């Protein structure tokens, strides 16, 4: 018998397709969550950077007024 592609029964083929689709959906969901988390981290970084800059500016302004 030649080494060809394995043939699955109709039920097994449908099962395998469903499984592959579920795995792809789960992976996509995980990726979406990771992307969302990265966006949150980057936004937080910008906010922190802005707050530090603001504090430095306020500190410098106070020393001028003293």
CSV table of C-alpha atoms in Angstrom, one decimal:
chain,number,residue,atom,x,y,z
A,1,UNK,CA,0.0,0.0,0.0
A,2,UNK,CA,1.4,3.4,-1.0
A,3,UNK,CA,2.1,6.1,1.5
A,4,UNK,CA,-0.6,8.6,0.7
A,5,UNK,CA,-2.7,11.1,2.6
A,6,UNK,CA,-4.7,9.4,5.4
A,7,UNK,CA,-8.4,9.3,4.7
A,8,UNK,CA,-10.8,10.0,7.6
A,9,UNK,CA,-14.4,9.0,7.8
A,10,UNK,CA,-17.0,11.8,7.4
A,11,UNK,CA,-17.7,12.1,11.1
A,12,UNK,CA,-14.0,12.1,12.0
A,13,UNK,CA,-13.3,14.7,9.3
A,14,UNK,CA,-16.1,17.0,10.7
A,15,UNK,CA,-14.8,16.5,14.2
A,16,UNK,CA,-11.2,17.3,13.2
A,17,UNK,CA,-12.4,20.5,11.3
A,18,UNK,CA,-14.4,21.6,14.4
A,19,UNK,CA,-11.4,21.0,16.7
A,20,UNK,CA,-9.1,23.0,14.4
A,21,UNK,CA,-11.6,25.8,14.2
A,22,UNK,CA,-12.0,25.9,18.0
A,23,UNK,CA,-8.2,25.9,18.5
A,24,UNK,CA,-7.8,28.8,16.0
A,25,UNK,CA,-10.6,30.8,17.8
A,26,UNK,CA,-9.0,30.2,21.2
A,27,UNK,CA,-5.6,31.3,19.9
A,28,UNK,CA,-7.2,34.4,18.3
A,29,UNK,CA,-8.9,35.3,21.6
A,30,UNK,CA,-5.6,34.9,23.5
A,31,UNK,CA,-3.9,37.1,21.0
A,32,UNK,CA,-6.6,39.8,21.3
A,33,UNK,CA,-6.3,39.7,25.1
A,34,UNK,CA,-2.5,40.1,24.8
A,35,UNK,CA,-2.8,43.0,22.4
A,36,UNK,CA,-5.4,44.7,24.7
A,37,UNK,CA,-3.0,44.3,27.7
A,38,UNK,CA,-0.1,45.7,25.7
A,39,UNK,CA,-2.2,48.8,24.8
A,40,UNK,CA,-3.1,49.2,28.4
A,41,UNK,CA,0.5,49.0,29.5
A,42,UNK,CA,1.6,51.5,26.8
A,43,UNK,CA,-1.2,53.9,27.8
A,44,UNK,CA,-0.1,53.6,31.5
A,45,UNK,CA,3.5,54.3,30.5
A,46,UNK,CA,2.5,57.4,28.7
A,47,UNK,CA,0.3,58.5,31.6
A,48,UNK,CA,3.2,58.0,34.1
A,49,UNK,CA,5.6,59.8,31.9
A,50,UNK,CA,3.2,62.7,31.6
A,51,UNK,CA,2.6,62.8,35.3
A,52,UNK,CA,6.4,62.8,36.1
A,53,UNK,CA,6.9,65.6,33.6
A,54,UNK,CA,4.1,67.6,35.1
A,55,UNK,CA,5.5,67.1,38.6
A,56,UNK,CA,9.0,68.3,37.4
A,57,UNK,CA,7.4,71.4,35.8
A,58,UNK,CA,5.4,72.2,39.0
A,59,UNK,CA,8.5,71.7,41.1
A,60,UNK,CA,10.4,74.1,38.9
A,61,UNK,CA,7.6,76.7,38.9
A,62,UNK,CA,7.4,76.6,42.7
A,63,UNK,CA,11.1,77.2,43.1
A,64,UNK,CA,10.9,80.3,40.9
A,65,UNK,CA,8.1,81.7,43.0
A,66,UNK,CA,10.0,81.2,46.3
